[in-house]
Amino acid sequence: MSSPALIALDWGTTSLRAYLLGGDGVGLDTRASSAGVMKLPAGGFDQTFEETCGAWLDAHPQLPVVAAGMVGSAQGWVEAPYVETPAGADALVAGIVSVKTARGVTVHVVPGVLERGALPNVMRGEETQIFGALASEPSLGAAGGALIGLPGTHAKWAFVGNGRIERFYTFMTGETFGALRDHTILGRTMHPSATHDEAAFLRGVDTARDAGHAGLLATIFSTRTLGLTGQLTAEQQPDYLSGLLIGHELRGLNEVLSRERSALAGKTLRLIGNDALCDRYRAALARFGCHDARTVAHATERGLYRIAALAGLVAAPVRAA
Amino acid sequence: MSSPALIALDWGTTSLRAYLLGGDGVGLDTRASSAGVMKLPAGGFDQTFEETCGAWLDAHPQLPVVAAGMVGSAQGWVEAPYVETPAGADALVAGIVSVKTARGVTVHVVPGVLERGALPNVMRGEETQIFGALASEPSLGAAGGALIGLPGTHAKWAFVGNGRIERFYTFMTGETFGALRDHTILGRTMHPSATHDEAAFLRGVDTARDAGHAGLLATIFSTRTLGLTGQLTAEQQPDYLSGLLIGHELRGLNEVLSRERSALAGKTLRLIGNDALCDRYRAALARFGCHDARTVAHATERGLYRIAALAGLVAAPVRAA
């Protein structure tokens, strides 16, 4: 077993995940905390850091520490200003900002990425996961380009080429789902269900995908009217609405692709995120003709390790075949 | 001045508006109550009816009473089952269901309209307003067909021809705006503003209208990122988001029209609703090339009077030139 080489933090808005990584970048230990950037205890970042990583540092006081996510935002521990697209891993390394903890340890905070333009986009944390995916599968970042999806509260779709994040889109799919379910009339006729209703989910995806409707603001009302007319049970309505929104996201992405003479159909792409959500996206992508959309495992740790290696904090890993 | 001929009720989910109408259908008196179908006091429908209309009935015990809206839903005073599209005023009259009040008065409740299909639609109350608009401007209902928009929490767009509601769409624009503003990250950087920022609103409309974006779930995130990059103030963000959503609604409507070789550009249509909201829609419609979108005044009272006349409850009004 390899000895500890790096503490890597994925510190977002609602949670913190800490990894103790070996010299080859593989995980030795992990800890989770609910003390996200917007949910810190009275002791703030320092107290949370000590509670999460203190024991590791007691045993190995010289371990370098790297962190990514909202911890580097204006509301974070220290602000690491955005790097602009197109952004390679070298630019992220150059943008690292450090903060000294109460214990005297230096935390190296990776910046997020900003895309300027008429509809600007920002990410914090996902850039590190994307470079983790490229570390796992270097061919993804080659000249031909790759598409990487990160489902979630604010889903991201990044176009990667020449080893750089060239541009990306943010879809507020997860958060819009929650707001519609919990704070509109659509939730009133829904019952939560312990099991995922695949047929209802795919019906939503297909409805959003197919032409003939009047857009998202119109299709979502069918969650209610299909219930009123006995075509969806109360338990099916949440999965139907989820399918509708994910379907509208993929339809939007497909329109972006079509403008550059590409399409989801037949495309190779990668997903990063929790398994259940990636499974949903894979099922939805299949309805758009995309059947090569594997989930990249350990993208977060790999990305943090890779950036730490490029920054000279740890030795570069031996690349897996 | 004409003597009272009809009590007409527009009784929706969140409010009740009662009209005392003369023999020619014009308003003699009006009363408003916040006791909507979902906000009734302990005494229920009967108490609210008495408080709102009791004095009118004390003075004129023989007045007929007609009502439209959610009062006829399954959660209403009495259920008036939906009439299906295509629906003319005669079908609405045939579908009237009556309920006897504690005072012994009969309330005639107008049914809503249901459109079956893959994406069913329902309305309750708007059908009466639409027939009110047709009563004001009979040419709208001629064979060529007309488009009538009813902005609001659940905006409706109805295609009317041959004096019938042929089909319609529901856009959850108003309710989605509220849910996004009050229950997502978008609200966190907004400040309410006492004045309407027309430029920010139209910027949102134009963004939704123009090609090049990835759909509503993506464009709404720009409310935040235009703020982060200094292009929208906190006070402008609510109007920008409102413009985005209304723009997406009109874009969806325009796509429906394009499938039948029509378009909003150059089209004549009518709006029914509160003046400030109709003004917003008119400004947004102009960005789609539609410059003939007047608001129909008194559509609710006129529709209720017309249905009451067809039902034989009152004499038909002398038609205004």
XYZ file of C-alpha atoms in Angstrom:
642
model
C 0.000 0.000 0.000
C 1.235 3.430 -0.942
C 1.947 6.015 1.750
C -0.095 9.243 1.932
C 1.021 11.943 -0.489
C -1.810 14.488 -0.744
C -4.940 15.753 0.946
C -7.464 16.679 -1.759
C -10.646 18.620 -0.972
C -13.805 18.911 -3.039
C -15.472 21.746 -1.109
C -18.768 22.844 -2.583
C -21.776 24.890 -1.541
C -23.531 22.194 0.451
C -20.839 19.649 1.355
C -17.143 18.907 1.723
C -15.502 15.680 0.631
C -11.889 15.107 1.655
C -9.574 12.479 0.160
C -6.295 11.143 1.480
C -4.431 10.105 -1.668
C -1.337 7.918 -2.112
C 1.711 8.667 -4.242
C 0.019 7.097 -7.241
C -3.137 9.154 -6.819
C -5.349 6.358 -5.510
C -7.575 6.865 -2.509
C -6.365 5.683 0.907
C -9.083 7.245 3.025
C -12.004 9.628 2.621
C -14.171 11.813 4.840
C -17.389 13.679 4.200
C -18.839 16.706 5.953
C -22.074 18.590 5.480
C -20.207 21.851 6.208
C -20.419 23.251 2.684
C -19.425 26.843 1.964
C -22.990 28.026 2.650
C -23.469 25.727 5.674
C -20.358 26.346 7.792
C -20.359 25.974 11.591
C -19.467 28.934 13.813
C -15.774 28.071 13.569
C -15.860 28.543 9.833
C -13.476 27.047 7.321
C -10.682 26.431 9.846
C -12.795 24.444 12.279
C -14.298 22.342 9.471
C -10.870 21.715 7.971
C -9.470 20.613 11.355
C -12.420 18.307 12.051
C -12.140 16.720 8.644
C -8.382 16.566 8.011
C -6.780 17.143 11.419
C -6.110 13.455 12.167
C -4.448 12.944 8.788
C -2.189 15.954 9.379
C -1.374 14.858 12.935
C -0.026 11.617 11.479
C 1.604 13.231 8.419
C 2.286 16.925 9.124
C 4.029 17.608 5.802
C 1.175 16.533 3.499
C 0.346 19.114 0.834
C -3.311 20.165 0.562
C -5.225 21.073 -2.611
C -8.875 22.167 -2.823
C -11.410 22.908 -5.552
C -15.003 24.144 -5.647
C -16.900 27.033 -4.098
C -14.196 27.225 -1.419
C -12.434 29.453 -3.951
C -15.402 31.743 -4.626
C -15.950 35.270 -3.334
C -17.900 33.646 -0.473
C -15.182 31.012 0.056
C -12.102 30.671 2.221
C -9.979 32.659 -0.190
C -11.021 33.938 -3.602
C -9.250 32.304 -6.536
C -10.324 34.489 -9.492
C -11.804 32.690 -12.504
C -9.548 31.552 -15.337
C -11.082 32.267 -18.743
C -11.857 29.784 -21.513
C -10.161 28.198 -23.328
C -8.602 26.904 -20.105
C -5.991 24.169 -19.813
C -4.737 22.497 -16.644
C -1.648 24.722 -16.761
C -3.845 27.824 -16.533
C -5.627 26.373 -13.516
C -2.268 25.705 -11.846
C -1.146 29.258 -12.583
C -4.356 30.554 -10.994
C -3.991 28.696 -7.701
C -4.397 30.949 -4.652
C -3.200 29.823 -1.227
C -4.572 30.272 2.257
C -2.789 29.422 5.522
C -4.816 27.447 8.069
C -4.801 27.998 11.844
C -2.472 25.004 12.114
C -0.057 26.638 9.665
C -0.752 24.356 6.718
C -1.056 25.908 3.250
C -4.234 25.051 1.291
C -3.833 25.462 -2.472
C -7.167 26.535 -3.947
C -7.842 25.807 -7.629
C -9.677 28.576 -9.535
C -12.947 28.109 -11.404
C -13.483 28.805 -15.093
C -15.360 31.696 -16.709
C -16.624 31.851 -20.263
C -17.379 35.402 -21.376
C -19.931 36.345 -24.029
C -23.578 37.271 -24.359
C -24.514 34.411 -22.034
C -21.541 34.054 -19.685
C -20.929 30.805 -17.852
C -19.041 29.916 -14.694
C -17.957 26.702 -13.005
C -16.111 25.936 -9.783
C -15.093 22.379 -9.075
C -16.295 20.855 -12.340
C -13.133 22.063 -14.152
C -11.096 19.872 -11.805
C -13.348 16.866 -12.426
C -13.073 17.407 -16.171
C -9.279 17.324 -15.986
C -9.635 14.194 -13.873
C -11.620 12.600 -16.688
C -8.948 13.627 -19.180
C -6.297 12.085 -16.905
C -8.214 8.776 -16.955
C -8.765 8.771 -20.688
C -6.262 11.098 -22.393
C -7.704 10.444 -25.842
C -10.783 12.457 -24.804
C -8.777 15.665 -24.830
C -7.274 15.155 -28.271
C -7.785 17.505 -31.196
C -11.119 15.998 -32.270
C -12.684 17.158 -29.055
C -14.911 15.579 -26.465
C -18.138 16.340 -24.726
C -18.325 15.832 -20.966
C -21.551 16.109 -18.984
C -21.814 16.733 -15.270
C -25.453 16.206 -14.221
C -26.672 17.857 -11.047
C -28.299 20.901 -9.494
C -26.627 23.023 -12.162
C -25.710 20.532 -14.870
C -22.651 21.400 -16.958
C -21.796 20.292 -20.494
C -18.211 21.053 -21.473
C -16.608 20.919 -24.900
C -12.991 19.838 -24.473
C -10.318 19.874 -27.147
C -6.538 20.110 -27.283
C -6.452 19.388 -23.572
C -8.467 22.505 -22.770
C -12.007 23.375 -21.711
C -13.038 25.342 -24.786
C -16.593 26.299 -23.807
C -19.430 25.046 -21.668
C -23.110 25.382 -20.847
C -24.955 25.413 -17.551
C -28.447 23.927 -17.316
C -30.337 24.612 -14.079
C -32.089 21.280 -14.440
C -31.819 19.872 -10.928
C -32.648 23.111 -9.162
C -35.566 23.881 -11.500
C -36.957 20.393 -10.883
C -36.881 20.990 -7.132
C -38.469 24.432 -7.420
C -41.280 23.156 -9.671
C -41.961 20.106 -7.524
C -41.847 21.870 -4.181
C -43.195 25.331 -5.031
C -45.737 25.094 -7.873
C -49.088 23.449 -8.500
C -47.281 20.476 -10.095
C -46.239 19.176 -6.687
C -49.807 19.172 -5.347
C -50.881 16.107 -7.291
C -47.584 14.211 -6.854
C -46.767 11.479 -4.389
C -43.155 10.574 -3.746
C -42.223 7.073 -4.800
C -39.462 4.878 -3.398
C -38.823 3.321 -6.787
C -37.805 4.899 -10.079
C -40.509 4.560 -12.736
C -38.466 4.173 -15.892
C -41.457 4.236 -18.240
C -42.756 7.523 -16.818
C -39.256 8.991 -16.933
C -38.742 8.015 -20.577
C -42.180 9.291 -21.513
C -41.069 12.684 -20.207
C -37.791 12.483 -22.147
C -39.586 11.566 -25.367
C -42.118 14.350 -24.954
C -39.368 16.929 -24.593
C -37.346 15.438 -27.452
C -40.098 15.239 -30.028
C -41.199 18.191 -32.083
C -44.783 19.361 -31.848
C -44.805 20.962 -28.427
C -44.592 24.606 -27.441
C -41.480 24.500 -25.261
C -40.660 23.724 -21.656
C -43.079 26.185 -20.034
C -45.912 24.400 -21.861
C -44.821 20.764 -21.589
C -44.368 20.866 -17.804
C -48.108 21.568 -17.385
C -48.777 18.125 -18.864
C -47.452 16.633 -15.607
C -50.703 17.849 -14.095
C -53.077 17.279 -17.011
C -51.885 13.716 -17.647
C -52.752 13.131 -14.009
C -56.153 14.816 -14.348
C -56.971 12.623 -17.362
C -55.868 9.392 -15.686
C -52.727 8.856 -17.780
C -50.146 9.313 -15.003
C -50.472 8.240 -11.387
C -49.436 10.534 -8.557
C -46.351 8.335 -8.020
C -45.345 8.560 -11.695
C -45.526 12.337 -11.916
C -42.134 13.132 -10.301
C -40.281 10.789 -12.681
C -42.221 12.137 -15.650
C -41.289 15.720 -14.732
C -37.659 14.683 -14.215
C -37.652 13.076 -17.661
C -39.215 16.181 -19.198
C -36.558 18.484 -17.778
C -33.605 16.231 -18.604
C -35.128 15.780 -22.058
C -35.344 19.555 -22.543
C -31.720 19.869 -21.409
C -30.583 17.283 -23.974
C -32.766 18.839 -26.662
C -31.052 22.182 -25.997
C -27.639 20.537 -26.116
C -28.587 18.786 -29.344
C -29.552 22.125 -30.905
C -26.157 23.540 -29.956
C -24.517 20.519 -31.598
C -26.670 20.793 -34.709
C -25.407 24.328 -35.303
C -21.938 22.839 -35.742
C -23.205 19.947 -37.864
C -23.005 17.435 -35.051
C -25.617 15.622 -32.963
C -26.036 13.521 -29.856
C -26.954 10.580 -32.103
C -23.899 8.366 -32.460
C -21.749 10.632 -30.312
C -19.177 9.479 -27.748
C -19.288 11.410 -24.510
C -18.544 10.948 -20.832
C -20.520 11.621 -17.666
C -19.276 12.637 -14.238
C -21.555 12.458 -11.217
C -23.418 10.194 -8.861
C -24.295 6.810 -10.269
C -28.092 6.996 -10.049
C -28.230 10.373 -11.777
C -25.745 9.319 -14.470
C -27.903 6.227 -15.082
C -30.883 8.523 -15.710
C -28.899 10.639 -18.122
C -27.604 7.565 -19.933
C -31.166 6.302 -20.399
C -32.237 9.740 -21.654
C -29.225 10.038 -23.970
C -30.123 6.687 -25.520
C -33.464 8.208 -26.584
C -31.425 10.781 -28.505
C -29.412 8.009 -30.189
C -26.328 8.371 -28.002
C -25.202 4.975 -26.690
C -21.607 5.645 -25.623
C -21.830 7.694 -22.441
C -19.887 5.955 -19.701
C -19.476 7.431 -16.231
C -15.906 8.391 -15.369
C -15.016 7.011 -11.944
C -12.946 8.970 -9.405
C -12.823 12.058 -11.609
C -12.642 14.395 -8.611
C -9.650 12.741 -6.909
C -7.862 12.244 -10.200
C -8.352 15.853 -11.170
C -7.136 17.168 -7.846
C -4.116 14.841 -7.931
C -3.275 15.845 -11.483
C -3.403 19.564 -10.702
C -1.314 19.012 -7.558
C 1.236 17.112 -9.643
C 1.371 19.861 -12.275
C 1.838 22.367 -9.443
C 4.782 20.361 -8.150
C 3.080 19.474 -4.867
C 3.319 15.709 -5.520
C 5.060 13.447 -7.998
C 3.221 12.781 -11.236
C 1.366 9.461 -11.143
C 2.407 6.517 -13.231
C -0.213 6.558 -15.964
C -2.501 3.539 -15.939
C -2.723 1.640 -19.210
C -79.068 53.845 -15.610
C -80.075 50.274 -16.220
C -81.528 48.193 -13.404
C -79.666 45.108 -12.115
C -80.168 42.007 -14.264
C -77.418 39.540 -13.306
C -74.881 38.667 -10.653
C -71.762 37.349 -12.390
C -68.932 35.662 -10.459
C -65.335 35.099 -11.541
C -64.295 32.697 -8.761
C -60.751 31.416 -9.106
C -58.169 29.686 -6.969
C -56.948 32.732 -5.094
C -59.730 35.306 -5.400
C -63.362 36.018 -6.151
C -64.588 38.972 -8.178
C -68.328 39.616 -8.261
C -70.115 41.871 -10.759
C -73.595 43.337 -10.611
C -74.547 43.759 -14.264
C -77.354 45.740 -15.882
C -79.736 44.551 -18.581
C -77.317 45.600 -21.273
C -74.408 43.731 -19.669
C -72.578 46.786 -18.338
C -71.225 46.884 -14.808
C -73.264 48.597 -12.101
C -71.228 47.500 -9.093
C -68.358 45.164 -8.296
C -66.898 43.470 -5.240
C -63.665 41.601 -4.657
C -62.793 38.978 -2.068
C -59.577 37.106 -1.340
C -61.659 33.993 -0.575
C -60.550 31.991 -3.609
C -61.415 28.317 -3.908
C -58.175 27.343 -2.127
C -58.463 30.142 0.462
C -62.006 29.837 1.757
C -63.002 30.871 5.303
C -64.506 28.322 7.708
C -67.988 29.029 6.360
C -66.918 27.909 2.913
C -68.561 28.893 -0.353
C -71.895 29.853 1.186
C -70.440 32.306 3.698
C -68.219 33.921 1.080
C -71.118 34.192 -1.352
C -73.325 35.829 1.273
C -70.631 38.302 2.312
C -69.962 39.268 -1.283
C -73.408 39.213 -2.887
C -75.890 39.192 0.030
C -76.648 42.927 -0.101
C -77.341 42.792 -3.832
C -79.742 39.873 -3.322
C -81.434 41.552 -0.362
C -82.270 44.443 -2.686
C -83.081 42.281 -5.724
C -84.013 38.741 -4.573
C -84.835 37.484 -8.064
C -81.460 38.186 -9.689
C -80.003 35.197 -11.551
C -76.438 34.207 -10.664
C -73.789 32.819 -13.017
C -70.237 31.801 -12.051
C -67.084 30.667 -13.850
C -63.623 29.532 -12.770
C -62.271 27.006 -10.286
C -65.597 27.225 -8.425
C -66.683 24.526 -10.906
C -63.678 22.230 -10.361
C -63.577 19.009 -8.362
C -62.411 21.147 -5.419
C -65.100 23.770 -6.098
C -68.649 24.406 -4.920
C -70.090 21.982 -7.423
C -68.235 20.152 -10.155
C -69.113 21.189 -13.698
C -67.343 18.553 -15.834
C -65.092 19.839 -18.602
C -66.485 20.409 -22.083
C -64.119 19.159 -24.782
C -62.579 21.125 -27.642
C -63.708 22.311 -30.087
C -66.035 24.113 -27.679
C -68.571 26.777 -28.572
C -70.583 28.948 -26.210
C -73.571 26.661 -26.750
C -71.592 23.698 -25.385
C -70.643 25.715 -22.319
C -74.295 26.576 -21.737
C -75.266 22.913 -22.111
C -72.629 22.003 -19.532
C -73.793 24.398 -16.820
C -74.274 22.723 -13.422
C -76.289 24.393 -10.685
C -75.898 24.595 -6.944
C -78.450 25.960 -4.478
C -77.113 28.407 -1.869
C -78.109 28.529 1.817
C -80.373 31.468 0.917
C -82.101 29.355 -1.728
C -80.627 31.096 -4.742
C -79.449 28.980 -7.699
C -75.857 29.556 -8.854
C -75.271 28.483 -12.471
C -71.682 27.266 -12.794
C -70.040 27.355 -16.243
C -67.844 24.354 -17.083
C -64.183 24.567 -18.062
C -62.712 23.256 -21.305
C -60.535 20.180 -21.818
C -58.376 19.432 -24.834
C -57.443 15.758 -25.041
C -54.297 14.430 -26.702
C -50.711 13.559 -25.891
C -50.363 16.801 -23.946
C -53.837 17.492 -22.577
C -54.848 21.003 -21.579
C -57.471 22.386 -19.254
C -58.900 25.811 -18.504
C -61.518 27.085 -16.080
C -62.592 30.686 -16.299
C -60.536 31.640 -19.348
C -63.137 30.062 -21.690
C -65.668 32.573 -20.388
C -63.264 35.477 -20.907
C -62.552 34.276 -24.437
C -66.263 34.302 -25.282
C -66.399 37.760 -23.735
C -63.705 38.882 -26.172
C -65.653 37.355 -29.058
C -68.777 39.208 -27.864
C -66.845 42.499 -28.004
C -65.303 41.859 -31.403
C -67.327 39.203 -33.251
C -65.006 39.269 -36.268
C -62.376 37.556 -34.115
C -64.380 34.358 -34.092
C -64.901 34.205 -37.857
C -63.664 31.391 -40.056
C -60.146 32.809 -40.461
C -59.513 32.245 -36.812
C -58.014 34.320 -34.048
C -55.370 33.955 -31.397
C -56.178 35.107 -27.881
C -53.593 35.277 -25.092
C -54.350 35.338 -21.395
C -51.101 36.135 -19.537
C -50.809 35.109 -15.904
C -49.727 32.433 -13.471
C -50.684 29.836 -16.057
C -50.788 31.775 -19.312
C -53.200 30.466 -21.943
C -53.063 30.916 -25.706
C -56.271 29.889 -27.464
C -56.903 29.388 -31.161
C -60.478 30.412 -31.908
C -62.353 29.829 -35.140
C -65.970 29.485 -36.232
C -67.005 30.855 -32.861
C -65.367 27.971 -31.024
C -62.241 27.404 -28.928
C -60.475 24.950 -31.213
C -57.338 24.268 -29.179
C -55.134 25.961 -26.621
C -51.808 25.864 -24.799
C -50.924 26.482 -21.187
C -47.578 28.079 -20.299
C -46.633 28.009 -16.613
C -44.775 31.278 -17.078
C -45.924 33.271 -14.069
C -45.674 30.418 -11.601
C -42.268 29.323 -12.910
C -41.015 32.897 -12.575
C -42.092 32.972 -8.931
C -40.562 29.573 -8.167
C -37.230 30.495 -9.798
C -37.065 33.909 -8.125
C -38.105 32.763 -4.661
C -36.668 29.240 -4.493
C -33.459 29.020 -6.556
C -30.015 30.605 -6.542
C -31.263 33.198 -9.068
C -33.123 35.048 -6.341
C -30.061 35.383 -4.130
C -28.439 38.088 -6.239
C -31.684 39.941 -7.039
C -33.049 43.050 -5.404
C -36.693 43.942 -5.921
C -37.235 47.193 -7.783
C -40.201 49.544 -7.572
C -39.885 50.457 -11.237
C -40.032 48.283 -14.354
C -36.691 48.219 -16.205
C -37.824 47.987 -19.813
C -34.313 47.593 -21.239
C -33.523 44.641 -18.959
C -36.902 43.082 -19.734
C -36.416 43.383 -23.505
C -32.872 42.058 -23.230
C -34.368 38.924 -21.710
C -37.022 38.700 -24.440
C -34.414 39.073 -27.174
C -32.139 36.464 -25.616
C -34.962 33.927 -25.543
C -36.111 34.838 -29.060
C -32.764 34.648 -30.811
C -31.251 31.377 -31.937
C -27.886 30.366 -30.560
C -28.795 29.393 -27.023
C -29.343 25.989 -25.494
C -32.918 26.389 -24.272
C -34.652 27.802 -21.213
C -32.820 25.721 -18.599
C -29.557 27.212 -19.893
C -30.585 30.814 -20.575
C -32.029 31.383 -17.099
C -28.564 30.847 -15.569
C -27.428 33.994 -17.404
C -29.540 36.002 -14.946
C -26.835 35.155 -12.422
C -23.757 35.254 -14.658
C -24.652 38.616 -16.223
C -24.769 39.861 -12.647
C -21.431 38.218 -11.756
C -19.806 39.860 -14.793
C -21.229 43.297 -14.084
C -23.690 43.400 -16.986
C -26.930 43.375 -14.962
C -27.541 45.084 -11.632
C -29.353 43.304 -8.812
C -32.399 45.496 -9.524
C -32.415 44.596 -13.238
C -32.280 40.838 -12.720
C -35.996 40.271 -11.956
C -37.092 42.097 -15.119
C -34.461 40.300 -17.181
C -35.689 36.911 -15.909
C -39.303 37.935 -16.556
C -38.350 38.894 -20.125
C -36.516 35.613 -20.611
C -39.517 33.539 -19.550
C -42.086 35.538 -21.521
C -39.681 35.397 -24.474
C -39.446 31.617 -24.196
C -43.244 31.421 -24.034
C -43.601 33.479 -27.224
C -40.817 31.530 -28.919
C -42.707 28.310 -28.148
C -45.933 29.824 -29.443
C -44.132 31.001 -32.577
C -42.873 27.464 -33.206
C -46.421 26.148 -32.945
C -47.504 28.791 -35.478
C -44.610 28.016 -37.808
C -45.760 24.404 -38.072
C -48.943 25.708 -39.671
C -47.091 28.211 -41.861
C -47.973 31.164 -39.686
C -45.954 33.392 -37.350
C -46.335 36.018 -34.655
C -44.800 38.529 -37.081
C -47.601 40.558 -38.620
C -50.289 38.674 -36.743
C -53.414 40.178 -35.201
C -54.207 38.856 -31.762
C -55.902 39.937 -28.557
C -54.840 39.898 -24.911
C -56.975 39.477 -21.815
C -55.568 40.243 -18.382
C -54.343 42.942 -16.049
C -53.042 46.049 -17.757
C -49.449 45.999 -16.517
C -48.932 42.374 -17.510
C -50.603 42.871 -20.908
C -48.286 45.854 -21.470
C -45.294 43.570 -20.876
C -46.616 41.013 -23.307
C -47.316 43.684 -25.913
C -43.723 44.925 -25.631
C -42.432 41.359 -25.930
C -44.741 40.571 -28.863
C -43.383 43.617 -30.702
C -39.911 41.999 -30.550
C -41.433 39.095 -32.438
C -42.855 41.460 -35.068
C -46.430 41.425 -33.740
C -47.779 44.966 -33.408
C -51.555 44.398 -33.232
C -52.220 42.958 -29.789
C -54.786 45.095 -28.014
C -56.125 44.267 -24.578
C -59.826 43.376 -24.522
C -61.571 45.303 -21.751
C -64.274 43.776 -19.557
C -63.883 40.323 -21.130
C -64.896 38.550 -17.917
C -68.191 40.399 -17.382
C -69.048 40.265 -21.063
C -68.391 36.539 -21.233
C -70.477 35.802 -18.157
C -73.310 37.991 -19.455
C -73.200 36.371 -22.867
C -73.379 32.856 -21.431
C -76.204 33.881 -19.102
C -78.077 35.324 -22.088
C -77.573 32.149 -24.139
C -78.806 30.162 -21.121
C -81.968 32.288 -21.015
C -81.166 33.793 -17.611
C -81.145 37.358 -18.976
C -82.104 39.097 -22.179
C -79.460 39.226 -24.875
C -77.614 42.560 -24.900
C -78.028 45.030 -27.700
C -74.784 44.548 -29.609
C -72.498 47.581 -29.596
C -71.386 48.780 -33.002
